[in-house]
Every structure is written in C-alpha cells, then in structure tokens.
Coordinates of C-alpha atoms and ligand atoms in Angstrom, one line a residue:
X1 CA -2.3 38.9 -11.7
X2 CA -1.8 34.9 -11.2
X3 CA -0.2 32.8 -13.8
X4 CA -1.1 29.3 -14.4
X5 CA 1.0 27.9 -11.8
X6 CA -0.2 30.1 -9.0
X7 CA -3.7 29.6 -9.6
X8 CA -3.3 25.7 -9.7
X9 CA -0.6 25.7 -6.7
X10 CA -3.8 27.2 -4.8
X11 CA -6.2 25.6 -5.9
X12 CA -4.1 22.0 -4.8
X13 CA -2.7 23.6 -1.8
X14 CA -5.8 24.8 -0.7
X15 CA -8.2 22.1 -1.6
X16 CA -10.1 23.5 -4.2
X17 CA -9.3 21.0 -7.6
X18 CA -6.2 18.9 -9.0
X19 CA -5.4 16.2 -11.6
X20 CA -7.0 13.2 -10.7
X21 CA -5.4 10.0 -9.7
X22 CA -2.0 11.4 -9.5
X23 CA -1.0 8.1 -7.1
X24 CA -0.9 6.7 -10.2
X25 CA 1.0 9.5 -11.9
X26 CA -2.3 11.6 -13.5
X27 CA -4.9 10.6 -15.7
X28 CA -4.7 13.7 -18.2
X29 CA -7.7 15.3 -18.7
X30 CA -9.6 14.5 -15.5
X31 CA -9.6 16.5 -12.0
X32 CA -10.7 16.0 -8.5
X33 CA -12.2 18.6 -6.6
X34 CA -11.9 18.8 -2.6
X35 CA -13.9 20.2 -0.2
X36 CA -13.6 23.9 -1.3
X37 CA -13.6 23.0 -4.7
X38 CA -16.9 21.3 -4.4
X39 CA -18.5 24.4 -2.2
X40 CA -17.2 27.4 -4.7
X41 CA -18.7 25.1 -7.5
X42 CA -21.8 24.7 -6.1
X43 CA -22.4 28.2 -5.0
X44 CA -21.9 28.7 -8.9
X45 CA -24.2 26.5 -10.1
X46 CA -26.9 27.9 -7.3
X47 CA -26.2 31.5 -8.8
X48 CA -26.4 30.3 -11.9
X49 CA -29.7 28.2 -11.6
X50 CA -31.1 32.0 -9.5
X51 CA -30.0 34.1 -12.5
X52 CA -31.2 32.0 -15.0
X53 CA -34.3 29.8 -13.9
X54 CA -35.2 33.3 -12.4
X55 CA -35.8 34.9 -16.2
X56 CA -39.3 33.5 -16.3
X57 CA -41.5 31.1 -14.4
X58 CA -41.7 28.7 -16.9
X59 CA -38.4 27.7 -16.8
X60 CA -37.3 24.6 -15.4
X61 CA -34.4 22.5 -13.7
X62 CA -34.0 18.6 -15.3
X63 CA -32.4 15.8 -14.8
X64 CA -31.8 12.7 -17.7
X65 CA -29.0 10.0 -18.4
X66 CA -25.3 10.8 -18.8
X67 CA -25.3 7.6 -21.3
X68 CA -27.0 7.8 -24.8
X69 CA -27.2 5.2 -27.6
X70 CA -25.9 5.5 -30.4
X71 CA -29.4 5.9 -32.2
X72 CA -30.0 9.1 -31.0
X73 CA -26.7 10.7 -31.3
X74 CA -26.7 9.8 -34.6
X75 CA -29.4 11.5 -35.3
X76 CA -28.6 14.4 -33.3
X77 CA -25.4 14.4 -35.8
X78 CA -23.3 13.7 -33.2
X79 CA -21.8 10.9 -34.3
X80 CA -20.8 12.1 -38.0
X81 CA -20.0 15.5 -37.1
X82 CA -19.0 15.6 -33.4
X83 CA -15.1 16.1 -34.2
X84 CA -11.6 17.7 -34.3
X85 CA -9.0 17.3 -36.5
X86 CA -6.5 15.1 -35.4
X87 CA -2.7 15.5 -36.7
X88 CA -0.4 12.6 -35.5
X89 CA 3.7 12.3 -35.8
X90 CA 5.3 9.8 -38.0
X91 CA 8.2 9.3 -35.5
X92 CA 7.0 9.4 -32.1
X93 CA 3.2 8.9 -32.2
X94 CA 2.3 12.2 -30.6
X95 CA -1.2 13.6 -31.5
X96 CA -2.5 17.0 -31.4
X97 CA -4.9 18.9 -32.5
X98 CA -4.6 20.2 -36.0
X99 CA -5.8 24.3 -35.2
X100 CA -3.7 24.1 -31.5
X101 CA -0.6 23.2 -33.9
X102 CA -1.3 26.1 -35.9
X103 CA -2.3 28.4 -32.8
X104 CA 0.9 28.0 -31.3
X105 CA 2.7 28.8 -34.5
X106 CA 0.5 31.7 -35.4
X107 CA -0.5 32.7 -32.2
X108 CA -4.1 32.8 -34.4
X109 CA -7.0 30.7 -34.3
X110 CA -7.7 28.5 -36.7
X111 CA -11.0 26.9 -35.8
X112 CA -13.2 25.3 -38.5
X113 CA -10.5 24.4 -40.9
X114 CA -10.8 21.0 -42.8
X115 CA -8.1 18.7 -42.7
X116 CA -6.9 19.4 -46.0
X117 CA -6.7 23.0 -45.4
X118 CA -4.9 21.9 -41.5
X119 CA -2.6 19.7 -43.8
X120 CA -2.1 22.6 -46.4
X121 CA -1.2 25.3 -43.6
X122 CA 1.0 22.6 -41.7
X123 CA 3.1 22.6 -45.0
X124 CA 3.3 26.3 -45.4
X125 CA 4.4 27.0 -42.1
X126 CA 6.6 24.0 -42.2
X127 CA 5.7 22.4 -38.7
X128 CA 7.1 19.5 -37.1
X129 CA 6.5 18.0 -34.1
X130 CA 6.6 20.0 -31.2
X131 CA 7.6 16.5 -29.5
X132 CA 10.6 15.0 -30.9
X133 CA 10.7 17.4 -34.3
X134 CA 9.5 14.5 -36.0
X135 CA 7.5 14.7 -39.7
X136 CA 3.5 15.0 -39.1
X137 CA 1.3 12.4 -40.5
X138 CA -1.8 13.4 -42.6
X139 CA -4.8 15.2 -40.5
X140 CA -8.2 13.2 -40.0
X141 CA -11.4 13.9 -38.4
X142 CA -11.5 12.3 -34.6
X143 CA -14.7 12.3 -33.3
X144 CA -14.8 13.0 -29.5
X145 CA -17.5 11.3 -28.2
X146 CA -16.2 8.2 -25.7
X147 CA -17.9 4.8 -27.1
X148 CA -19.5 2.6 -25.0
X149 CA -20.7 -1.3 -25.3
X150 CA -23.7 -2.0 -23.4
X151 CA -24.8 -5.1 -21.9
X152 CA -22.9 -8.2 -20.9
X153 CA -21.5 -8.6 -24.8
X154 CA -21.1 -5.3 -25.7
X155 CA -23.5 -5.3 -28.2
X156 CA -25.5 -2.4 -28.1
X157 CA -23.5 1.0 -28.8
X158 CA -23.7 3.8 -27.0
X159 CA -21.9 6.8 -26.1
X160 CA -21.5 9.1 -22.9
X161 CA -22.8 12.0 -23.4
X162 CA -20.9 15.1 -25.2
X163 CA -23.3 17.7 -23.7
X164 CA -26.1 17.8 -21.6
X165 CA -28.3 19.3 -24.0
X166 CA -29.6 16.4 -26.0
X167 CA -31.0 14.8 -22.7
X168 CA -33.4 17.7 -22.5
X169 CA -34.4 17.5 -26.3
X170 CA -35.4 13.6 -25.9
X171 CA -37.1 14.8 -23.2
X172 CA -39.0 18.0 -24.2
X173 CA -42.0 16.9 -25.7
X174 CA -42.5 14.9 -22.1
X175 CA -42.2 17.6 -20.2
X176 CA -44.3 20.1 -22.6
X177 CA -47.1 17.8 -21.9
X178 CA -46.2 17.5 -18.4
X179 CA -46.1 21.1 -17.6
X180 CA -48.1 24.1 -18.4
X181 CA -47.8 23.6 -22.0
X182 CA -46.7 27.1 -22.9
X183 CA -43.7 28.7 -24.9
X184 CA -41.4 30.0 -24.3
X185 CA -40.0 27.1 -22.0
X186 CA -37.0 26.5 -20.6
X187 CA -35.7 23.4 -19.4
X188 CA -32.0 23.0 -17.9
X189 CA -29.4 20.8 -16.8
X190 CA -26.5 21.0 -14.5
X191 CA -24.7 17.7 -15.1
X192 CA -21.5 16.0 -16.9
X193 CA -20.4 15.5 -19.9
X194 CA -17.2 14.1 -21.6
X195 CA -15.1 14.4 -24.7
X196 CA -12.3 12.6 -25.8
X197 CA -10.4 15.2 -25.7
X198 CA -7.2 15.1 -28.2
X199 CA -4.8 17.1 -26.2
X200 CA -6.3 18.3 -22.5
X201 CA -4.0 21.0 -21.8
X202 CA -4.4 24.0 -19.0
X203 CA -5.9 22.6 -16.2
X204 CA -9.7 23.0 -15.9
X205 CA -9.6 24.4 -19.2
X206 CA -9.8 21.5 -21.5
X207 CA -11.1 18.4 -19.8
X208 CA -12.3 14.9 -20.4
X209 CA -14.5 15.0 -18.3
X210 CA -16.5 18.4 -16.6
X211 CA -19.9 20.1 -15.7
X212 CA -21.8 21.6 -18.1
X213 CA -24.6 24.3 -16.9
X214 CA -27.3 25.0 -19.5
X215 CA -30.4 26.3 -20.6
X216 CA -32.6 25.2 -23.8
X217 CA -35.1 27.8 -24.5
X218 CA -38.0 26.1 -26.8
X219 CA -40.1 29.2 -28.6
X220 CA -42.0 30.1 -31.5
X221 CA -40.1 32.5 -33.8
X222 CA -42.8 33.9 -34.9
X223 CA -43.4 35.0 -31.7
X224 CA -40.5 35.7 -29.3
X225 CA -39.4 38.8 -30.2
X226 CA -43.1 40.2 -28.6
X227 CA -42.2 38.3 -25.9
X228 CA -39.1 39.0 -24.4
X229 CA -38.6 42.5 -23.2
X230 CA -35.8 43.9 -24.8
X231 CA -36.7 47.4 -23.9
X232 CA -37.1 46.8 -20.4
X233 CA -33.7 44.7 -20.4
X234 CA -32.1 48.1 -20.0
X235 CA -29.2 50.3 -21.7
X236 CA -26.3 49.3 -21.0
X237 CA -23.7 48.4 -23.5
X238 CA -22.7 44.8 -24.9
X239 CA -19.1 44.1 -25.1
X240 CA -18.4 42.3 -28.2
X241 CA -15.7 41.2 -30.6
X242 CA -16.9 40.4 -34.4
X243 CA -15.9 37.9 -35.8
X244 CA -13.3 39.7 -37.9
X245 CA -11.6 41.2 -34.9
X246 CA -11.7 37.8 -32.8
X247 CA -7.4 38.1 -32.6
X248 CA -7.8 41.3 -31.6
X249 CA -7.3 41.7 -28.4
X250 CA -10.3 44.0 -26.7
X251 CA -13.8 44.0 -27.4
X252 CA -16.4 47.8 -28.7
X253 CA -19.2 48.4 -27.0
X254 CA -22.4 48.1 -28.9
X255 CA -25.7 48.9 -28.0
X256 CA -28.4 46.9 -27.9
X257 CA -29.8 49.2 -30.8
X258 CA -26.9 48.2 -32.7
X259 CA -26.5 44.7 -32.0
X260 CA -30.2 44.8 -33.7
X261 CA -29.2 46.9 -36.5
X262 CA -26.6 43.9 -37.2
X263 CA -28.7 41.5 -37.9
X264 CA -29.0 39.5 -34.1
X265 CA -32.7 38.9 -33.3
X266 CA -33.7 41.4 -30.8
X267 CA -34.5 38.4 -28.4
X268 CA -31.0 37.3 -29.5
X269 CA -29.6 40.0 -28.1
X270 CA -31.6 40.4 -24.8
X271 CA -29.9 37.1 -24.0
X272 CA -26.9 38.8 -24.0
X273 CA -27.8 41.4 -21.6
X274 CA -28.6 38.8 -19.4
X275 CA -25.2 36.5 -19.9
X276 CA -23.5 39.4 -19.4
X277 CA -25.4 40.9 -16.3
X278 CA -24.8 37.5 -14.9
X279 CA -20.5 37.8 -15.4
X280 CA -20.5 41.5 -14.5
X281 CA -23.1 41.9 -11.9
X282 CA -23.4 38.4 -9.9
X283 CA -19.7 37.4 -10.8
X284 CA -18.6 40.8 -10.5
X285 CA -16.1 39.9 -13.2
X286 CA -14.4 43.5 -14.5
X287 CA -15.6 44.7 -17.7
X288 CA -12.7 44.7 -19.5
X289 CA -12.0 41.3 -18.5
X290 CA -15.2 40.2 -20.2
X291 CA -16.9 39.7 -23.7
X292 CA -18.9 37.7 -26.5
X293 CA -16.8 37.0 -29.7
X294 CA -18.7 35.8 -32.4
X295 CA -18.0 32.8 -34.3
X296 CA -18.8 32.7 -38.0
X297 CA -20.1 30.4 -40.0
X298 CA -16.8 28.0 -40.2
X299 CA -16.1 28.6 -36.7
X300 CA -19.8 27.8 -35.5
X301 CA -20.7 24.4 -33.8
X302 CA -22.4 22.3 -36.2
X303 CA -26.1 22.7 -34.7
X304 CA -25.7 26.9 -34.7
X305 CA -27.2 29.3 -36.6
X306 CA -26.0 31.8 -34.8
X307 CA -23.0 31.6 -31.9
X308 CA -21.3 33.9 -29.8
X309 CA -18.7 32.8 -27.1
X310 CA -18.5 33.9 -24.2
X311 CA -15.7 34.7 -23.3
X312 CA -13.7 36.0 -19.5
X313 CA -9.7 37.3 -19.9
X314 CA -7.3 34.8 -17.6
X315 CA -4.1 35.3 -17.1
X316 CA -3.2 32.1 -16.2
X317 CA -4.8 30.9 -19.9
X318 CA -3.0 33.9 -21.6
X319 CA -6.1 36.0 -22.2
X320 CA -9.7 35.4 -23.5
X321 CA -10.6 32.2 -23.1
X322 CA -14.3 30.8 -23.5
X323 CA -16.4 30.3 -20.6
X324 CA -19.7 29.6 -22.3
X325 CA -21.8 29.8 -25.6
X326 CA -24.7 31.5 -26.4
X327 CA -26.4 29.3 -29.5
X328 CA -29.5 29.4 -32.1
X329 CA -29.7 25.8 -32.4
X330 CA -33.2 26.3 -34.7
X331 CA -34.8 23.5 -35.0
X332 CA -32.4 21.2 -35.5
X333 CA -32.2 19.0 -32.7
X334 CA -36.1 18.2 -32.5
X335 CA -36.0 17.9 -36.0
X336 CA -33.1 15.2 -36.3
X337 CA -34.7 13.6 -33.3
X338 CA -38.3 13.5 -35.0
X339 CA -36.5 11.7 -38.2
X340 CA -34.1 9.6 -36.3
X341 CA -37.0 8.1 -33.8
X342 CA -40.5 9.1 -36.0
X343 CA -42.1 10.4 -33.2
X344 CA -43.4 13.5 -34.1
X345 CA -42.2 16.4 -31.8
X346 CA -44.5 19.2 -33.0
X347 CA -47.0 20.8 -30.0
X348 CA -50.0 22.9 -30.6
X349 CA -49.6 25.8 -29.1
X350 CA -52.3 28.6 -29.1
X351 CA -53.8 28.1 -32.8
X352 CA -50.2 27.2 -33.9
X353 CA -48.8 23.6 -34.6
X354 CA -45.0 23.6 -34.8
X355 CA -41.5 22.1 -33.6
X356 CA -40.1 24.9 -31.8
X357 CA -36.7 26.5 -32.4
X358 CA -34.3 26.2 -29.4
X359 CA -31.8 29.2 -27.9
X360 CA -29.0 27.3 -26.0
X361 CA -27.1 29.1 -22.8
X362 CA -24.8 27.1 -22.2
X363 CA -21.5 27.2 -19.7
X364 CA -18.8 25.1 -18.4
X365 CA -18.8 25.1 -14.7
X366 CA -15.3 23.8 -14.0
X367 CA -13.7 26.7 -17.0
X368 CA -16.3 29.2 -14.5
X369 CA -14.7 28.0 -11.5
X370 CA -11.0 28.3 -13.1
X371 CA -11.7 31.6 -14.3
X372 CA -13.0 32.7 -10.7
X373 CA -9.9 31.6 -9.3
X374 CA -7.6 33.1 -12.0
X375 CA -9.7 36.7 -11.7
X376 CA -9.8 37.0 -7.9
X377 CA -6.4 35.4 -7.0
X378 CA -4.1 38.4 -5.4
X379 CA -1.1 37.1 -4.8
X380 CA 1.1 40.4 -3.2
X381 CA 2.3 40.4 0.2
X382 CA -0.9 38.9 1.6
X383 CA -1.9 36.3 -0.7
X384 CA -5.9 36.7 -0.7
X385 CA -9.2 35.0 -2.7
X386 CA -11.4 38.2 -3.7
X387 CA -14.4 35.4 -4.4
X388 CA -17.8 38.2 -4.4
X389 CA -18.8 37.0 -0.4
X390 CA -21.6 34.9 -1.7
X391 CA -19.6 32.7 -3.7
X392 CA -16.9 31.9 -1.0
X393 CA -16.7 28.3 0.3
X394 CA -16.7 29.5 3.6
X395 CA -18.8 32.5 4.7
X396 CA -17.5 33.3 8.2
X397 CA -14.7 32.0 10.4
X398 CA -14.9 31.9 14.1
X399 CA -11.6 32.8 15.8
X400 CA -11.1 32.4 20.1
X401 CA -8.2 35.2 20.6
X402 CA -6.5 33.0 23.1
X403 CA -7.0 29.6 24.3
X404 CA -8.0 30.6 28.3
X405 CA -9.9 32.6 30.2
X406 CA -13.2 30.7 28.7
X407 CA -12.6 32.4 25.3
X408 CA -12.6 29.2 23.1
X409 CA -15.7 27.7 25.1
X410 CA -17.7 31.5 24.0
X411 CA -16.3 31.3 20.8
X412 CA -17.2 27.5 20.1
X413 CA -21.4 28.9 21.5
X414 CA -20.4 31.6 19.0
X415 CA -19.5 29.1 15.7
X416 CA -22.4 26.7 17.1
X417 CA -24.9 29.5 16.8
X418 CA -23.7 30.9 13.1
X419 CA -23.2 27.3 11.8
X420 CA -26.8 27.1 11.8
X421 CA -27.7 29.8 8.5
X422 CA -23.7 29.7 7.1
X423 CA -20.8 28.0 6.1
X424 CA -19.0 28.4 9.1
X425 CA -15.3 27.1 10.4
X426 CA -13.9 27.2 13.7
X427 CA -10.0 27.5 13.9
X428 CA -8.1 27.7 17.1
X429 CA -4.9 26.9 15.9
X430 CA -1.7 29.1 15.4
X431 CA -1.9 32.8 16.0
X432 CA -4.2 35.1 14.8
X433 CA -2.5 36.5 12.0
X434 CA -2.5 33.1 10.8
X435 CA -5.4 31.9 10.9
X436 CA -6.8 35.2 9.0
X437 CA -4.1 34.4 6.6
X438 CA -5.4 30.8 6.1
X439 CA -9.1 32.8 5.3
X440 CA -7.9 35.1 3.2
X441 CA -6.6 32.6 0.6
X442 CA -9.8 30.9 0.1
X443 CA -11.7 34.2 0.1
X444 CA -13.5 33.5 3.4
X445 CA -14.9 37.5 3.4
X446 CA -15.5 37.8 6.9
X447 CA -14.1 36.8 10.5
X448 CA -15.4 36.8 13.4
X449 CA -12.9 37.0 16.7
X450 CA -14.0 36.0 20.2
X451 CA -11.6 38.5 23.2
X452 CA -12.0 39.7 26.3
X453 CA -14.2 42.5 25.7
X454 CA -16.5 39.8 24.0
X455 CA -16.7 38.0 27.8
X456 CA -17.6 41.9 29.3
X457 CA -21.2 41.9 26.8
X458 CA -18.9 44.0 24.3
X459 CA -19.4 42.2 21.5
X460 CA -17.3 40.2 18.7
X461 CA -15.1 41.7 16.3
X462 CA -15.9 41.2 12.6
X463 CA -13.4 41.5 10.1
X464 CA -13.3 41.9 6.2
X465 CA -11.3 40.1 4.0
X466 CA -10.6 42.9 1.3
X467 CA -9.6 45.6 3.8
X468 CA -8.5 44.2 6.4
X469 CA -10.6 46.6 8.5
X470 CA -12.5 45.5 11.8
X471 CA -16.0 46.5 13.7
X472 CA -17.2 45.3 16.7
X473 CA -21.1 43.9 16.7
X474 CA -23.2 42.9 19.4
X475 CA -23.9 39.1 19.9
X476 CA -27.3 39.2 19.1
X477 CA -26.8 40.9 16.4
X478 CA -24.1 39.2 14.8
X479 CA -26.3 36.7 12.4
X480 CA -28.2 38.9 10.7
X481 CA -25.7 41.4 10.2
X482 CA -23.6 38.5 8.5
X483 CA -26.9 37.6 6.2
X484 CA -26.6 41.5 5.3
X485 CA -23.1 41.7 4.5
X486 CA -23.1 37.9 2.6
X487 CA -26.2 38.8 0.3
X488 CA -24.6 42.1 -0.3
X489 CA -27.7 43.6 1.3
X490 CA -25.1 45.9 3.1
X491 CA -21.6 47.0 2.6
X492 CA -18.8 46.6 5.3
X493 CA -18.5 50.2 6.8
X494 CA -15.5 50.5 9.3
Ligands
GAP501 N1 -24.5 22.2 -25.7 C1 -23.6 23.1 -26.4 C2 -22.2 22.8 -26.1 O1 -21.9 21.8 -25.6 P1 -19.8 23.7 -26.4 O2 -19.3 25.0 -26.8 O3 -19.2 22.5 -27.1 O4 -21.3 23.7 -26.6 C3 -20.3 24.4 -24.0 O5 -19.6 23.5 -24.9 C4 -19.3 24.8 -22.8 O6 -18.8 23.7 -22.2 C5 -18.1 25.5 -23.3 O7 -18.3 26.9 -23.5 C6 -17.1 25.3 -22.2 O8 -17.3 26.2 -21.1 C7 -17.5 23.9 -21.7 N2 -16.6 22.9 -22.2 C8 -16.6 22.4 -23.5 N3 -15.6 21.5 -23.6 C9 -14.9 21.5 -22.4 C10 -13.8 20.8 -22.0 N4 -13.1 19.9 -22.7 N5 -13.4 21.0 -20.7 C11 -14.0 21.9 -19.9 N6 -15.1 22.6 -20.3 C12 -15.6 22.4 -21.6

C-alpha cells in the first residue's frame, strides 16, 4: 500500500513525473514527465490504442487541433455549460470548488449541485474557509475552458480545447466520406486537453493540463444492438456501483443479463465488458480495486444520456477515484454542430439517412499512469514496481558481474544484441544487489547477468523482478525467450 507521498517521492526520484517548473517554485496544476514517465505512458496509450482500435476494423486513430474557436464550442455547449461552481473567501481570496468544500466536510460527494443549493449546504454545515477561517463569498458558475485571443489583436476568440472529443465530431463527416462509409465507426484521439482547473489538488489527479485517450463510436440506434455481440462478449460479471450506493464503499456484481434488465442498452453494456477486460486483463488491475459507478442525471456531464465512471481504488487518492467515463452522448454533439455551423451532418447509410448517435470511451492517461503507479508500488523491505512486464519502461537490464575478465565487453555484445527488439539498459555500476535494486523500483521485470559461466558457453542468468528467482538461458536463445516472457506468451518458471 503506497500513500500519496510514496507514490510521488518515486515517481520524482525515479524519473517518472513531477510538478512542473518547480525552479520557479511550481506552476500548480501542471507536471513534467521524464524519461520513464514518458515510456510507461506510452506503453499505455499503445495498449490502449491495441485494445480498443482492435474492437473492429473500422475504427480509427485521428489527429485535429488542440485550439478551437469560440464558434464551435459554443455550439458544442461548451462555453455556457462547461463549468464548476466556484466559492471564493471574503477575507483572504482563496477559491475552491463548491462540492470539494462540502466533500471534505461530508466526506460525500456532492457533484451536480447548483450554486444556490452549494450556497444553501455551505450555510447548513457552517463552513468557513479552510484557509484563514475566513466567511465564504456567494458560489458562481466558473467555466473551465482557458480563453484565448487569436491573431496579432486578439480579436478572434478561441479556446484550448477541454476534451479531445469535439475535434473528432468537426471532423466526422470528413472522414465518413473519406473512409469506408460504414457504421459503426470509430474515430479516436490520444492528445491534450486543459481545464482551468479551480483547485488542482493530488498530483496527476486533477490537472491543468493532461492526456486524454478516447474513442467516439458513431452508430445507428436502430441498429447496434444486432451489431455488437453481446453474447459472444462472454459471462463474466460487471462490477458496478449504482448511483445510490456511489459513497458506499465496494461495488455488486451484475451480470450482463442484469445490467440489461436495468435498463443499459445491451450494446451499452458490452462496452463495459470491454473497459473492464481492458483494467482487469491488460492492466491486470485487482478486481476489487476496480468498478463503474454510475452517475445520475445531476451528476452526469452535460452532453450524457447515460454515464458511468470508471473508476480504480488508490490509496494514495484515498480510494475510488475516476479513471475514465463511459458516455451516451446521443446525438448531441453533431446536432449542436449541424445548428451552430449549418452544415448538415446527416450520412446515408444503407437505405437510412440520419445523424448518428455517438458512445464516448473516454480516459485520462496521466490519472491511468498515477493509478498504475499507486496499484503496483510495494514499498516493504525491497521497494519494487509490479508494472504487468509489457507496460514497464524498461524491459530487460543487462548486468556484467564484475568489471574484468572480459565480462563487461560480453555483456555490452549482450545489451547491443537485445537493444535491438527491447527497451534495454546497461548498468555496470555499484554491486549487483544494487543495480537489481535500481530495476526493481521502476518495474524493469527482468535482468539479465553476464558471469563467468557465461564466458565457458553456459549461458546468461535471467532474473524476475516479482520473485526474485533466477534461470540460466542459452545465448542464442535469450531474445526470444525475453519476447515470450514480455508478451506474456510464457510465464517465468524457475
Ligand atoms: N470527452 C469526455 C470528457 O472529457 P470527462 O469526464 O470530463 O469527460 C474524461 O473527462 C477523463 O479525462 C476523466 O475520466 C479523467 O480521467 C480525465 N480528466 C478529466 N479532467 C482531468 C484533470 N483535470 N486532470 C487529469 N485528468 C482529467
């Protein structure tokens, strides 16, 4: 179990993310990732765009503008409904967010609350500044998008963009044309996206800045229930919490069956299977530690008909915590866009002419990352990364035993020859105990250790991570039994 502080000493210490521009004493909000960082995120997003590019052929990987005017926000509703409720002090200036200041005094949430009802609440629990103890000024919608001027006066507004999603709805009718002309179609982005965020707070949690990863699936209605397989999409059960047991603190397991008999479309809940198959199987993220709560209608994003979080237990973050969102956005996005821009943005398709509804998965990236770290952080004895081997930053390290006898000079033909298909890092420095040490705490699963028995045709020794335990494999061998043990192909048998 890692709290906060472990996880981000870590992640700094070990090069993986930390607040940005602390020279200049931070810059709340935004983070820098170093080398490792950059690899485990990466290795995320390329499982991610597998898993989920890999649900059907017609789904695609985009690419549009992280700048939007304000014309199309606008109409995407954006700009009169993108917002929180802000709650500033009358003494200090302090702001913060109007459900956080009742979280933290109810240990509740209190999402979707208008701000009379914040201001009401605030009242009846008699809350004062957390800062100075200070009275609290009246709560206001804040909108969260970061305005932009554009050109040399300014003059035409703009805003960056608050998710990645609406660069694929300008674009879909484009690449309908452009492609095979079919639905369903998916069409995703793995790009940036900031918010104004009124209090960032714990870490890579809540940032200014940060990755999105997400799928828009355009479909019929009247037809994607036939299409999606739900009976091939297996058994197993979903973990959910309802929205009236959201504070509690586990999640039942429904079946698919019953998920249906709820009300969720069926090709609602095949989505589900798949998000989750995703966190348990690829992420290898423990069952219990995982579920979807759903939002109601208060709760919900303004574009949702139907919304369920997902959501991955921290213990840095102090439990669930949401990692991603699975949304029915209907129609609305197309349709805003087709009023805000009149250009139509209903296809023919088949002996149908419609706009099509859209099924958002959406994730953050950096709040996957975190939550990677915070799950397979052990700290113990022997502080170790349990990253599943194909997400570690490094695959394999290559260790000479000793610096003589020609060891290093093997061992550096040795790291030469696996840099080639992995990750691979050559240390020589400080003894070996060390060195594993080094490996272990950013989840490098395997080592590889050049001796003397490796000069007399013996082989190398590999070592695993987890348990410690060590084969020897012949030379010629050694690279695809790595590719084995990396994919998962094979397990590590000592
Ligand atoms: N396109 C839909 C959308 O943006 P969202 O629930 O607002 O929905 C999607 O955001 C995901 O983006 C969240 O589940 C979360 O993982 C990530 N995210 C949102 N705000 C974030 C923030 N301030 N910092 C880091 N990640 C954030």
């Amino acid at each position: 179990m890692a709290s906060y502080d472990d996880v981000m000493s870590l992640s700094v210490r070990r090069g993986f993310l930390w607040p940005a521009v602390d020279l200049y004493g931070g810059f709340a909000g935004f983070y820098d990732y170093g080398h490792n960082g950059v690899l485990l995120r990466r290795r995320w997003e390329d499982l991610w765009i597998e898993t989920f590019l890999g649900l059907s052929d017609n789904y695609y990987l985009i690419d549009t503008t992280t700048i939007l005017p304000e014309a199309a926000l606008k109409a995407s509703g954006h700009v009169d409904h993108f917002t929180d409720i802000l709650v500033t002090c009358t003494r200090c200036g302090e702001s913060y967010r109007g459900d956080h200041l009742l979280e933290t005094k109810t240990h509740e949430e209190h999402e979707g609350l208008t701000p009379e009802e914040i201001d009401a609440r605030i009242r009846e629990l008699k809350i004062r500044c957390p800062n100075c103890g200070g009275e609290l000024g009246p709560a206001r919608a804040f909108n969260m998008m970061f305005p932009l001027g554009i050109g040399p006066m300014g003059k035409d507004r703009a805003y960056l963009r608050p998710e990645t999603a609406q660069g694929v709805y300008l674009n879909f009718k484009r690449e309908f044309e452009a492609l095979r002309r079919k639905l369903p179609m998916g069409l995703a982005i793995v790009g940036r996206a900031y918010r104004n965020e009124i209090s960032p707070r714990q870490g890579a949690y809540r940032m200014r800045e940060f990755l999105q990863a997400e799928l828009q699936i355009f479909f019929d209605p009247a037809t994607f229930a036939d299409l999606v397989p739900i009976g091939a999409a297996g058994s197993e059960p979903l973990r959910i919490a309802w929205a009236h047991e959201k504070n509690e603190p586990t999640a039942d397991d429904v079946s698919s069956k019953d998920a249906v008999g709820r009300g969720l479309p069926s090709w609602y809940v095949y989505h589900l299977i798949q998000v989750q198959r995703f966190y348990l199987n690829a992420l290898r993220v423990p069952r219990d530690a995982f579920r979807f709560a759903e939002l109601d209608e208060k709760e919900r994003a303004f574009y949702n008909k139907i919304h369920f979080d997902v959501q991955v237990k921290q213990e840095s973050l102090g439990g669930f915590k949401e990692v991603g969102g699975v949304h029915y956005r209907t129609d609305h996005d197309l349709k805003g866009h087709e009023s805000g821009s009149h250009a139509k943005q209903s296809i023919t398709f088949g002996s149908s002419k419609l706009v099509p509804h859209v099924l958002e998965l959406s994730f953050g990236v950096d709040r996957n990352v975190w939550a990677l770290l915070d799950l397979t952080f052990h700290k113990g004895e022997r502080a170790v990364l349990r990253l599943p081997p194909r997400l570690a930053p490094i695959g394999v390290a290559v260790f000479p035993l000793v610096n003589k006898d020609g060891i290093p000079e093997h061992a550096e033909r040795v790291y030469a020859q696996l840099q080639r298909r992995f990750t691979a890092f050559f240390d020589d420095s400080g003894s070996i105990g060390r060195r594993y040490a080094r490996m272990d705490e950013i989840g490098t699963p395997f080592s590889v250790t050049v001796d003397h028995e490796t000069l007399e045709g013996k082989g190398v020794t590999v070592r695993e991570r987890d348990s410690q335990k060590q084969i020897r494999v012949k030379e010629a061998d050694l690279p695809d039994t790595l590719t084995r043990l990396l994919s998962g192909e094979s397990s590590f048998v000592a």
